mmCIF file of C-alpha atoms and ligand atoms in Angstrom:
data_model
loop_
_atom_site.group_PDB
_atom_site.id
_atom_site.type_symbol
_atom_site.label_atom_id
_atom_site.label_comp_id
_atom_site.label_asym_id
_atom_site.label_seq_id
_atom_site.Cartn_x
_atom_site.Cartn_y
_atom_site.Cartn_z
ATOM 1 C CA MET A 1 -39.215 12.854 -15.332
ATOM 2 C CA ARG A 2 -40.596 11.569 -11.797
ATOM 3 C CA ILE A 3 -40.063 8.048 -11.310
ATOM 4 C CA VAL A 4 -40.759 5.303 -8.780
ATOM 5 C CA LEU A 5 -39.052 2.106 -8.693
ATOM 6 C CA ILE A 6 -40.612 -1.055 -7.139
ATOM 7 C CA GLY A 7 -39.208 -4.330 -6.101
ATOM 8 C CA PRO A 8 -38.475 -7.220 -3.645
ATOM 9 C CA PRO A 9 -35.323 -6.928 -1.677
ATOM 10 C CA GLY A 10 -32.257 -7.474 -3.475
ATOM 11 C CA ALA A 11 -34.083 -6.838 -6.777
ATOM 12 C CA GLY A 12 -31.366 -4.565 -7.977
ATOM 13 C CA LYS A 13 -33.283 -1.472 -7.046
ATOM 14 C CA GLY A 14 -30.198 0.529 -5.696
ATOM 15 C CA THR A 15 -28.123 -0.547 -8.803
ATOM 16 C CA GLN A 16 -30.513 0.142 -11.277
ATOM 17 C CA ALA A 17 -31.483 3.622 -9.579
ATOM 18 C CA ARG A 18 -27.696 4.815 -10.058
ATOM 19 C CA VAL A 19 -27.493 3.871 -13.261
ATOM 20 C CA LEU A 20 -30.831 5.544 -14.578
ATOM 21 C CA ALA A 21 -30.634 8.569 -12.434
ATOM 22 C CA GLY A 22 -27.253 9.423 -13.892
ATOM 23 C CA LEU A 23 -28.788 8.983 -17.467
ATOM 24 C CA LEU A 24 -31.817 11.188 -16.897
ATOM 25 C CA ALA A 25 -29.743 13.477 -14.857
ATOM 26 C CA VAL A 26 -32.287 13.434 -11.478
ATOM 27 C CA PRO A 27 -31.441 12.436 -7.942
ATOM 28 C CA ALA A 28 -31.884 8.711 -6.908
ATOM 29 C CA VAL A 29 -33.643 9.065 -3.546
ATOM 30 C CA SER A 30 -33.612 5.815 -1.523
ATOM 31 C CA SER A 31 -35.857 5.767 1.406
ATOM 32 C CA GLY A 32 -33.548 2.692 2.797
ATOM 33 C CA ASP A 33 -30.399 5.098 2.403
ATOM 34 C CA LEU A 34 -31.901 8.079 4.161
ATOM 35 C CA PHE A 35 -32.804 5.677 6.976
ATOM 36 C CA ARG A 36 -29.197 4.375 7.110
ATOM 37 C CA VAL A 37 -27.440 7.693 7.373
ATOM 38 C CA GLU A 38 -30.005 8.674 10.397
ATOM 39 C CA VAL A 39 -28.941 5.373 12.023
ATOM 40 C CA ARG A 40 -25.139 5.598 11.223
ATOM 41 C CA GLN A 41 -25.241 9.198 12.878
ATOM 42 C CA GLY A 42 -27.049 8.053 15.785
ATOM 43 C CA THR A 43 -30.018 10.687 15.620
ATOM 44 C CA GLU A 44 -32.957 10.097 17.341
ATOM 45 C CA LEU A 45 -34.883 9.534 14.265
ATOM 46 C CA GLY A 46 -32.351 6.740 13.498
ATOM 47 C CA ARG A 47 -32.850 5.056 16.748
ATOM 48 C CA LEU A 48 -36.862 5.208 16.027
ATOM 49 C CA VAL A 49 -36.068 3.494 12.583
ATOM 50 C CA ARG A 50 -33.830 1.186 13.646
ATOM 51 C CA ARG A 51 -36.368 -1.003 15.563
ATOM 52 C CA HIS A 52 -38.297 -1.444 12.515
ATOM 53 C CA THR A 53 -35.273 -1.693 9.976
ATOM 54 C CA ASP A 54 -33.192 -4.383 11.775
ATOM 55 C CA THR A 55 -35.905 -6.894 12.018
ATOM 56 C CA GLY A 56 -37.131 -6.160 8.313
ATOM 57 C CA GLU A 57 -40.619 -4.679 9.072
ATOM 58 C CA LEU A 58 -41.604 -1.282 7.501
ATOM 59 C CA VAL A 59 -41.107 1.981 9.030
ATOM 60 C CA PRO A 60 -44.376 3.515 9.762
ATOM 61 C CA ASP A 61 -46.109 5.316 6.662
ATOM 62 C CA GLU A 62 -46.426 8.952 7.997
ATOM 63 C CA LEU A 63 -43.174 9.229 9.169
ATOM 64 C CA THR A 64 -41.462 7.414 6.135
ATOM 65 C CA THR A 65 -43.551 9.947 3.794
ATOM 66 C CA THR A 66 -42.168 12.846 6.119
ATOM 67 C CA VAL A 67 -38.744 11.781 5.486
ATOM 68 C CA VAL A 68 -38.976 11.230 2.028
ATOM 69 C CA THR A 69 -40.780 14.268 0.871
ATOM 70 C CA ARG A 70 -38.723 16.265 3.123
ATOM 71 C CA ARG A 71 -35.766 15.305 0.710
ATOM 72 C CA LEU A 72 -37.853 15.709 -2.522
ATOM 73 C CA GLY A 73 -38.250 19.351 -1.361
ATOM 74 C CA GLN A 74 -34.778 19.927 -2.119
ATOM 75 C CA PRO A 75 -33.628 22.106 -5.112
ATOM 76 C CA ASP A 76 -31.906 19.162 -7.028
ATOM 77 C CA ALA A 77 -35.296 17.261 -7.341
ATOM 78 C CA ALA A 78 -37.404 20.332 -8.414
ATOM 79 C CA ASP A 79 -37.145 18.839 -12.004
ATOM 80 C CA GLY A 80 -37.506 15.192 -11.538
ATOM 81 C CA PHE A 81 -36.389 12.312 -9.304
ATOM 82 C CA LEU A 82 -35.895 8.721 -9.316
ATOM 83 C CA LEU A 83 -37.504 7.404 -6.131
ATOM 84 C CA ASP A 84 -35.870 3.607 -5.009
ATOM 85 C CA GLY A 85 -38.051 1.692 -2.253
ATOM 86 C CA PHE A 86 -40.746 4.426 -1.688
ATOM 87 C CA PRO A 87 -43.736 4.106 -1.680
ATOM 88 C CA ARG A 88 -43.779 0.882 -0.387
ATOM 89 C CA THR A 89 -47.452 0.737 0.921
ATOM 90 C CA VAL A 90 -50.886 1.929 -0.671
ATOM 91 C CA ARG A 91 -51.098 4.827 2.009
ATOM 92 C CA GLN A 92 -47.474 6.193 1.132
ATOM 93 C CA ALA A 93 -48.471 6.330 -2.153
ATOM 94 C CA GLU A 94 -51.686 8.441 -1.545
ATOM 95 C CA LEU A 95 -49.609 10.415 0.828
ATOM 96 C CA LEU A 96 -47.101 11.103 -2.353
ATOM 97 C CA ALA A 97 -49.692 11.776 -4.755
ATOM 98 C CA GLU A 98 -51.372 14.519 -2.335
ATOM 99 C CA SER A 99 -47.597 15.935 -1.735
ATOM 100 C CA LEU A 100 -47.129 16.086 -5.394
ATOM 101 C CA ALA A 101 -50.664 17.334 -6.347
ATOM 102 C CA GLY A 102 -49.844 20.345 -4.122
ATOM 103 C CA ASP A 103 -46.904 20.984 -6.003
ATOM 104 C CA GLY A 104 -48.953 20.964 -9.175
ATOM 105 C CA THR A 105 -47.089 17.694 -10.448
ATOM 106 C CA ALA A 106 -47.439 13.739 -10.625
ATOM 107 C CA LEU A 107 -45.617 10.806 -11.210
ATOM 108 C CA ASP A 108 -44.644 9.943 -15.001
ATOM 109 C CA ALA A 109 -44.105 6.126 -14.556
ATOM 110 C CA VAL A 110 -43.627 3.447 -11.962
ATOM 111 C CA ILE A 111 -41.151 0.439 -12.660
ATOM 112 C CA ALA A 112 -41.469 -2.955 -10.866
ATOM 113 C CA LEU A 113 -38.405 -4.626 -11.207
ATOM 114 C CA GLY A 114 -38.930 -8.478 -10.716
ATOM 115 C CA LEU A 115 -36.739 -11.178 -9.715
ATOM 116 C CA PRO A 116 -37.130 -14.829 -8.433
ATOM 117 C CA ASP A 117 -36.691 -15.353 -4.831
ATOM 118 C CA ASP A 118 -33.648 -17.817 -5.301
ATOM 119 C CA GLU A 119 -31.765 -15.034 -7.185
ATOM 120 C CA ILE A 120 -32.617 -12.648 -4.804
ATOM 121 C CA VAL A 121 -30.812 -14.550 -1.891
ATOM 122 C CA ARG A 122 -28.014 -15.136 -3.863
ATOM 123 C CA ARG A 123 -27.817 -11.414 -4.628
ATOM 124 C CA LEU A 124 -28.363 -10.347 -1.100
ATOM 125 C CA THR A 125 -26.003 -12.914 0.835
ATOM 126 C CA GLY A 126 -23.027 -11.558 -1.251
ATOM 127 C CA ARG A 127 -23.854 -8.072 -1.079
ATOM 128 C CA ARG A 128 -21.300 -5.853 0.584
ATOM 129 C CA MET A 129 -21.633 -1.954 1.372
ATOM 130 C CA CYS A 130 -19.532 0.915 2.118
ATOM 131 C CA PRO A 131 -20.741 2.714 4.854
ATOM 132 C CA ALA A 132 -18.350 5.817 4.200
ATOM 133 C CA CYS A 133 -19.674 6.286 0.713
ATOM 134 C CA GLY A 134 -22.687 3.831 0.061
ATOM 135 C CA THR A 135 -21.250 2.050 -2.705
ATOM 136 C CA THR A 136 -22.218 -1.618 -3.196
ATOM 137 C CA VAL A 137 -20.608 -4.517 -4.408
ATOM 138 C CA HIS A 138 -21.360 -8.363 -4.818
ATOM 139 C CA LEU A 139 -18.796 -10.578 -3.693
ATOM 140 C CA VAL A 140 -19.149 -12.684 -6.908
ATOM 141 C CA PHE A 141 -20.581 -10.417 -9.424
ATOM 142 C CA SER A 142 -19.166 -7.208 -8.924
ATOM 143 C CA PRO A 143 -16.265 -8.132 -6.538
ATOM 144 C CA PRO A 144 -13.918 -5.087 -5.416
ATOM 145 C CA ARG A 145 -10.373 -4.960 -6.860
ATOM 146 C CA VAL A 146 -8.973 -5.520 -2.892
ATOM 147 C CA ALA A 147 -10.651 -7.512 -1.059
ATOM 148 C CA ASN A 148 -12.916 -6.353 1.794
ATOM 149 C CA ARG A 149 -11.981 -2.605 0.407
ATOM 150 C CA CYS A 150 -14.362 -0.057 -1.100
ATOM 151 C CA ASP A 151 -13.021 0.731 -4.812
ATOM 152 C CA GLY A 152 -14.423 4.159 -4.620
ATOM 153 C CA CYS A 153 -12.947 5.544 -1.251
ATOM 154 C CA GLY A 154 -10.746 2.530 0.205
ATOM 155 C CA GLY A 155 -13.176 2.338 3.189
ATOM 156 C CA GLY A 156 -13.963 -0.817 4.481
ATOM 157 C CA LEU A 157 -16.750 -2.987 3.498
ATOM 158 C CA VAL A 158 -19.531 -4.504 5.834
ATOM 159 C CA ARG A 159 -22.656 -6.733 5.482
ATOM 160 C CA ARG A 160 -25.873 -4.893 5.741
ATOM 161 C CA ALA A 161 -27.487 -5.197 9.137
ATOM 162 C CA ASP A 162 -30.626 -6.488 7.659
ATOM 163 C CA ASP A 163 -28.944 -8.993 5.143
ATOM 164 C CA GLY A 164 -28.724 -11.876 7.579
ATOM 165 C CA GLU A 165 -31.018 -15.040 6.221
ATOM 166 C CA GLU A 166 -33.747 -14.410 8.790
ATOM 167 C CA THR A 167 -34.181 -10.863 8.012
ATOM 168 C CA VAL A 168 -33.977 -11.230 4.444
ATOM 169 C CA LEU A 169 -37.232 -14.164 4.479
ATOM 170 C CA ARG A 170 -39.052 -11.595 6.685
ATOM 171 C CA ARG A 171 -38.155 -8.473 4.293
ATOM 172 C CA LEU A 172 -39.654 -11.048 1.364
ATOM 173 C CA ALA A 173 -42.412 -11.634 3.391
ATOM 174 C CA VAL A 174 -43.490 -8.027 4.236
ATOM 175 C CA HIS A 175 -42.762 -7.054 0.362
ATOM 176 C CA SER A 176 -45.537 -9.733 -0.344
ATOM 177 C CA ALA A 177 -47.665 -8.738 2.085
ATOM 178 C CA GLN A 178 -47.535 -4.949 1.874
ATOM 179 C CA THR A 179 -46.064 -3.757 -1.203
ATOM 180 C CA VAL A 180 -47.418 -6.284 -3.782
ATOM 181 C CA PRO A 181 -51.077 -4.588 -3.343
ATOM 182 C CA LEU A 182 -49.336 -1.464 -4.382
ATOM 183 C CA LEU A 183 -48.722 -2.658 -8.072
ATOM 184 C CA ARG A 184 -52.334 -2.865 -8.687
ATOM 185 C CA TRP A 185 -53.154 0.631 -7.381
ATOM 186 C CA TYR A 186 -50.786 1.797 -9.938
ATOM 187 C CA ALA A 187 -51.668 -0.481 -12.541
ATOM 188 C CA ASP A 188 -55.240 0.826 -11.858
ATOM 189 C CA ARG A 189 -53.753 4.594 -12.522
ATOM 190 C CA GLN A 190 -51.935 3.465 -15.987
ATOM 191 C CA LEU A 191 -48.613 4.211 -14.472
ATOM 192 C CA LEU A 192 -46.879 0.939 -14.119
ATOM 193 C CA CYS A 193 -44.584 -1.068 -16.571
ATOM 194 C CA HIS A 194 -42.721 -4.489 -15.154
ATOM 195 C CA VAL A 195 -39.019 -4.908 -15.903
ATOM 196 C CA ASP A 196 -37.490 -8.434 -15.933
ATOM 197 C CA GLY A 197 -34.635 -7.734 -13.257
ATOM 198 C CA SER A 198 -32.509 -11.184 -14.044
ATOM 199 C CA GLY A 199 -29.419 -11.053 -16.087
ATOM 200 C CA THR A 200 -26.401 -8.543 -15.935
ATOM 201 C CA VAL A 201 -26.577 -4.811 -14.806
ATOM 202 C CA PRO A 202 -26.196 -3.552 -18.412
ATOM 203 C CA GLU A 203 -28.886 -5.941 -19.692
ATOM 204 C CA VAL A 204 -31.544 -4.794 -16.916
ATOM 205 C CA SER A 205 -30.386 -1.172 -17.505
ATOM 206 C CA GLU A 206 -31.011 -1.654 -21.111
ATOM 207 C CA ARG A 207 -34.637 -3.036 -20.507
ATOM 208 C CA MET A 208 -35.452 -0.067 -17.915
ATOM 209 C CA SER A 209 -34.092 2.450 -20.412
ATOM 210 C CA ALA A 210 -36.678 0.714 -23.147
ATOM 211 C CA ALA A 211 -39.456 0.841 -20.566
ATOM 212 C CA LEU A 212 -39.139 4.470 -20.136
ATOM 213 C CA ALA A 213 -38.675 5.559 -23.601
ATOM 214 C CA ALA A 214 -42.279 3.984 -24.441
ATOM 215 C CA VAL A 215 -43.526 5.959 -21.600
ATOM 216 C CA ARG A 216 -42.023 9.154 -23.022
ATOM 217 C CA ARG A 217 -43.310 8.482 -26.209
HETATM 218 P P1 AP5 B 301 -34.116 -0.638 1.566
HETATM 219 O O1 AP5 B 301 -32.595 -0.362 1.696
HETATM 220 O O2 AP5 B 301 -34.868 -0.149 0.472
HETATM 221 O O3 AP5 B 301 -34.040 -2.344 1.276
HETATM 222 P P2 AP5 B 301 -34.688 -3.288 -0.046
HETATM 223 O O4 AP5 B 301 -36.123 -2.691 -0.359
HETATM 224 O O5 AP5 B 301 -34.739 -4.483 0.877
HETATM 225 O O6 AP5 B 301 -33.841 -3.464 -0.921
HETATM 226 P P3 AP5 B 301 -32.503 -3.538 -0.984
HETATM 227 O O7 AP5 B 301 -31.652 -2.254 -0.935
HETATM 228 O O8 AP5 B 301 -31.737 -4.712 -0.221
HETATM 229 O O9 AP5 B 301 -32.088 -4.004 -2.293
HETATM 230 P P4 AP5 B 301 -32.074 -3.507 -3.868
HETATM 231 O O10 AP5 B 301 -33.178 -3.946 -4.735
HETATM 232 O O11 AP5 B 301 -31.503 -2.052 -3.662
HETATM 233 O O12 AP5 B 301 -30.843 -4.021 -4.359
HETATM 234 P P5 AP5 B 301 -29.282 -3.912 -4.902
HETATM 235 O O13 AP5 B 301 -29.289 -2.978 -6.042
HETATM 236 O O14 AP5 B 301 -28.528 -3.540 -3.566
HETATM 237 O O15 AP5 B 301 -34.877 -0.608 2.987
HETATM 238 C C1 AP5 B 301 -34.062 -1.381 4.088
HETATM 239 C C2 AP5 B 301 -35.274 -1.040 5.065
HETATM 240 O O16 AP5 B 301 -35.700 0.133 5.311
HETATM 241 C C3 AP5 B 301 -36.652 -1.799 4.973
HETATM 242 O O17 AP5 B 301 -36.738 -3.215 5.271
HETATM 243 C C4 AP5 B 301 -37.658 -1.004 5.741
HETATM 244 O O18 AP5 B 301 -37.274 -1.368 7.202
HETATM 245 C C5 AP5 B 301 -36.881 0.552 5.632
HETATM 246 N N1 AP5 B 301 -37.684 1.200 4.393
HETATM 247 C C6 AP5 B 301 -37.013 1.462 3.274
HETATM 248 N N2 AP5 B 301 -37.989 2.277 2.616
HETATM 249 C C7 AP5 B 301 -39.228 2.152 3.266
HETATM 250 C C8 AP5 B 301 -40.454 2.454 3.164
HETATM 251 N N3 AP5 B 301 -40.847 3.262 1.719
HETATM 252 N N4 AP5 B 301 -41.761 2.333 4.131
HETATM 253 C C9 AP5 B 301 -41.361 1.662 5.141
HETATM 254 N N5 AP5 B 301 -39.908 1.403 5.453
HETATM 255 C C10 AP5 B 301 -39.226 1.268 4.545
HETATM 256 O O19 AP5 B 301 -28.554 -5.357 -5.260
HETATM 257 C C11 AP5 B 301 -28.352 -6.283 -4.402
HETATM 258 C C12 AP5 B 301 -27.299 -7.067 -4.713
HETATM 259 O O20 AP5 B 301 -27.356 -7.593 -5.937
HETATM 260 C C13 AP5 B 301 -25.939 -5.916 -4.471
HETATM 261 O O21 AP5 B 301 -24.781 -6.847 -4.117
HETATM 262 C C14 AP5 B 301 -25.778 -5.842 -6.269
HETATM 263 O O22 AP5 B 301 -24.096 -5.669 -6.376
HETATM 264 C C15 AP5 B 301 -26.197 -7.100 -6.579
HETATM 265 N N6 AP5 B 301 -26.581 -6.617 -7.925
HETATM 266 C C16 AP5 B 301 -27.580 -5.821 -8.486
HETATM 267 N N7 AP5 B 301 -28.101 -6.048 -9.667
HETATM 268 C C17 AP5 B 301 -27.226 -7.015 -10.237
HETATM 269 C C18 AP5 B 301 -27.188 -7.879 -11.454
HETATM 270 N N8 AP5 B 301 -28.168 -7.755 -12.494
HETATM 271 N N9 AP5 B 301 -26.660 -9.120 -11.440
HETATM 272 C C19 AP5 B 301 -25.817 -9.379 -10.746
HETATM 273 N N10 AP5 B 301 -25.692 -8.860 -9.349
HETATM 274 C C20 AP5 B 301 -26.644 -7.744 -9.054
HETATM 275 MG MG1 MG B 302 -31.341 -0.769 -2.094
#
C-alpha cells in the first residue's frame, strides 16, 4: 500500500508510522527524519534545510519533493511505503502525484491524524530523541528505563532543536496555513480518512488499522 500520514506537529505521526509500517511491511519515510540526517551529517543540503527547520518554516516544495522521491526510488519502497509528514502543501501533493503516475502507481489512502493543541504542546515539550538511532520517547508517557539514555542503543537523549515553545507555536501556525488546505485537496480525490490521535499509542494504532482495513475493502 502507498499511504500518506498528515497531521500537526506532535500528533504522533512518527510513532504511528513505525507501528503501521511494521504491520504493513513497508518502509516508513519521514521527510523530517531525512532532513535531520542531513543536518546531523553537516552536508550542504543539511545547512540549507536547517535555515527552515530551526525556525519551524517549511523547506521549499521542489527541494523537499526531490529529497523524498529520491528515497522512494530505493528498492524497499517499490511495492509500497508510508509517508510521514510529506506532502505538506498542495504543490508537494501535485509533484508526488506526477512522480507516482510516471511510475504507473498512485496513493491508496491519506490519513489525517488529529489532536487538540493543548495535547500537542504536552507531547512535544516532553519528547526526547536519540540522535544515534532515531528512537523517540516521552518523559511522562513512555519514559526511558534509564534517565536520559536510549532504551535501544544506550545513546544520550536530546530535545529536538525545533521543540522549543516559540518554534512549536510557529510550526502549528504553519500547519494551519499551509497543510490544512491540503486536506480538502485529498478529500476531493476521495483519498482522505480522519483518525483521532488522542488516547494511548495502541488505541490510536487500532483506529488507524481499522481505517486502512476500510480502505482495502
Ligand atoms: P517533522 O519532523 O515531520 O516534524 P512535525 O511535522 O512537526 O512532527 P513531529 O515529528 O514533531 O511530530 P510527530 O507527529 O511525528 O509526533 P511523534 O510521533 O514524534 O518536520 C520537521 C521540520 O522539517 C518541519 O517543521 C519543516 O521545517 C521540515 N519539513 C518536514 N517535512 C516537510 C515537508 N513535507 N515540506 C516542507 N518542510 C518539511 O510524537 C510526539 C511525542 O508524543 C513523542 O514524545 C511521542 O513519544 C509522544 N506520543 C506519540 N503518540 C502518543 C500517544 N498516543 N500518547 C502519548 N504520547 C504519545
Ligand atoms: Mg515526526
